[in-house]
C-alpha atoms as one frame of an Amber mdcrd trajectory, in Angstrom:
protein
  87.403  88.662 123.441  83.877  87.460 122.257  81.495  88.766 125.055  77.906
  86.308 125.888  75.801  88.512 123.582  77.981  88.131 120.399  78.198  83.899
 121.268  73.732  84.467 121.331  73.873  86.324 118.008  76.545  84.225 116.148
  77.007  80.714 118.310  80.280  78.932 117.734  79.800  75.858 115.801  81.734
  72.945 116.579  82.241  71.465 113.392  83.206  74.727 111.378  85.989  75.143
 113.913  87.532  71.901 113.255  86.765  72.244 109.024  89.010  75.833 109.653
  91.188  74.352 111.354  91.926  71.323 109.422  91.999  73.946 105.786  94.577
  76.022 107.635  96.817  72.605 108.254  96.423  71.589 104.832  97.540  74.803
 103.557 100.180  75.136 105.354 101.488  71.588 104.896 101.483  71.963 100.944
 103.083  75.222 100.947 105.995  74.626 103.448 106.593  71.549 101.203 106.220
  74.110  98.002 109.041  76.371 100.183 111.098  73.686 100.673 111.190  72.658
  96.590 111.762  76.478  95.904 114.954  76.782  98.368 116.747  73.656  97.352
 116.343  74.433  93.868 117.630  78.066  94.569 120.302  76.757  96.697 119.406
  78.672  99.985 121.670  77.438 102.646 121.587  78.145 106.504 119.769  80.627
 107.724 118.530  82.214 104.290 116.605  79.025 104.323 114.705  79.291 106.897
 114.232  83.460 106.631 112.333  82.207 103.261 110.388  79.854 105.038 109.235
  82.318 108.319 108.549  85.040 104.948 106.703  82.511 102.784 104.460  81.374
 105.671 103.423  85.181 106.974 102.283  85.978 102.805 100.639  82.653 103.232
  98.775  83.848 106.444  98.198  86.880 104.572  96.723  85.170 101.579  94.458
  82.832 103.981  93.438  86.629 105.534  92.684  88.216 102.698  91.419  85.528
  99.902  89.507  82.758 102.642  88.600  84.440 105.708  87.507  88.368 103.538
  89.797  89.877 105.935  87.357  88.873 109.147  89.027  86.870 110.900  86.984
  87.187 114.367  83.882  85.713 111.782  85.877  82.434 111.284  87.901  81.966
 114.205  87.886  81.264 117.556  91.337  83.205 118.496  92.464  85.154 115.658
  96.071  85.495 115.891  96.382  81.740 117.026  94.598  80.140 114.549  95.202
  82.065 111.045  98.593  83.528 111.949 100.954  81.046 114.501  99.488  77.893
 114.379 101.044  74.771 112.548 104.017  77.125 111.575 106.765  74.761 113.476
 104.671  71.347 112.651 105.335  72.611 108.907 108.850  73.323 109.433 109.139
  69.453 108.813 108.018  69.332 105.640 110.224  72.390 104.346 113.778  70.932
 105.578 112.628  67.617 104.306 111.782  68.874 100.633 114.608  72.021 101.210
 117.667  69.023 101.882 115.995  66.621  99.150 116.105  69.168  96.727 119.422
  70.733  98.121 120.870  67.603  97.265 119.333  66.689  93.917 120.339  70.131
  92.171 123.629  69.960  93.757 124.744  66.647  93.306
């Protein structure tokens, strides 16, 4: 937890909170649609589908770790594990089973 003298040293600024926040959504919007393309093309079906997706989005979190936030995550974020590694996992699941059935059906067809 961030104690009083680490909020005097760095203070939490408003507006770089949201800007995270909002490049972690977009991220994870485009590449649960991405997901979604890849397992309809490959044909994934049932639960193979969605073991892709729950894989895809923890090397995504890892990317966003390593390549955005230079693996400090406490620098950029308010609660770590919330922000770069749970949240909008379920709000992207929509995208992926849209694209995943589109596509499904498409290469199928």
């Amino acid at each position: 937890m961030i104690d009083e003298r680490d909020l005097a040293i760095h203070p939490i600024v408003q507006e770089s909170v949201q800007h995270n926040h909002q490049v972690i959504s977009n991220i994870r919007n485009l590449t649960a649609s991405l997901f979604g393309v890849a397992s309809g093309i490959l044909g994934l079906e049932s639960y193979a589908g969605f073991v892709f997706y729950l894989l895809g989005t923890v090397v995504v979190s890892a990317l966003i770790y390593v390549l955005r936030a230079h693996r400090d995550q406490r620098r950029y974020f308010q609660s770590p594990f919330a922000d770069l590694w749970a949240s909008e996992v379920l709000s992207g699941l929509s995208s992926f089973v849209l694209t995943w059935t589109l596509l499904y059906g498409l290469v199928r067809a």
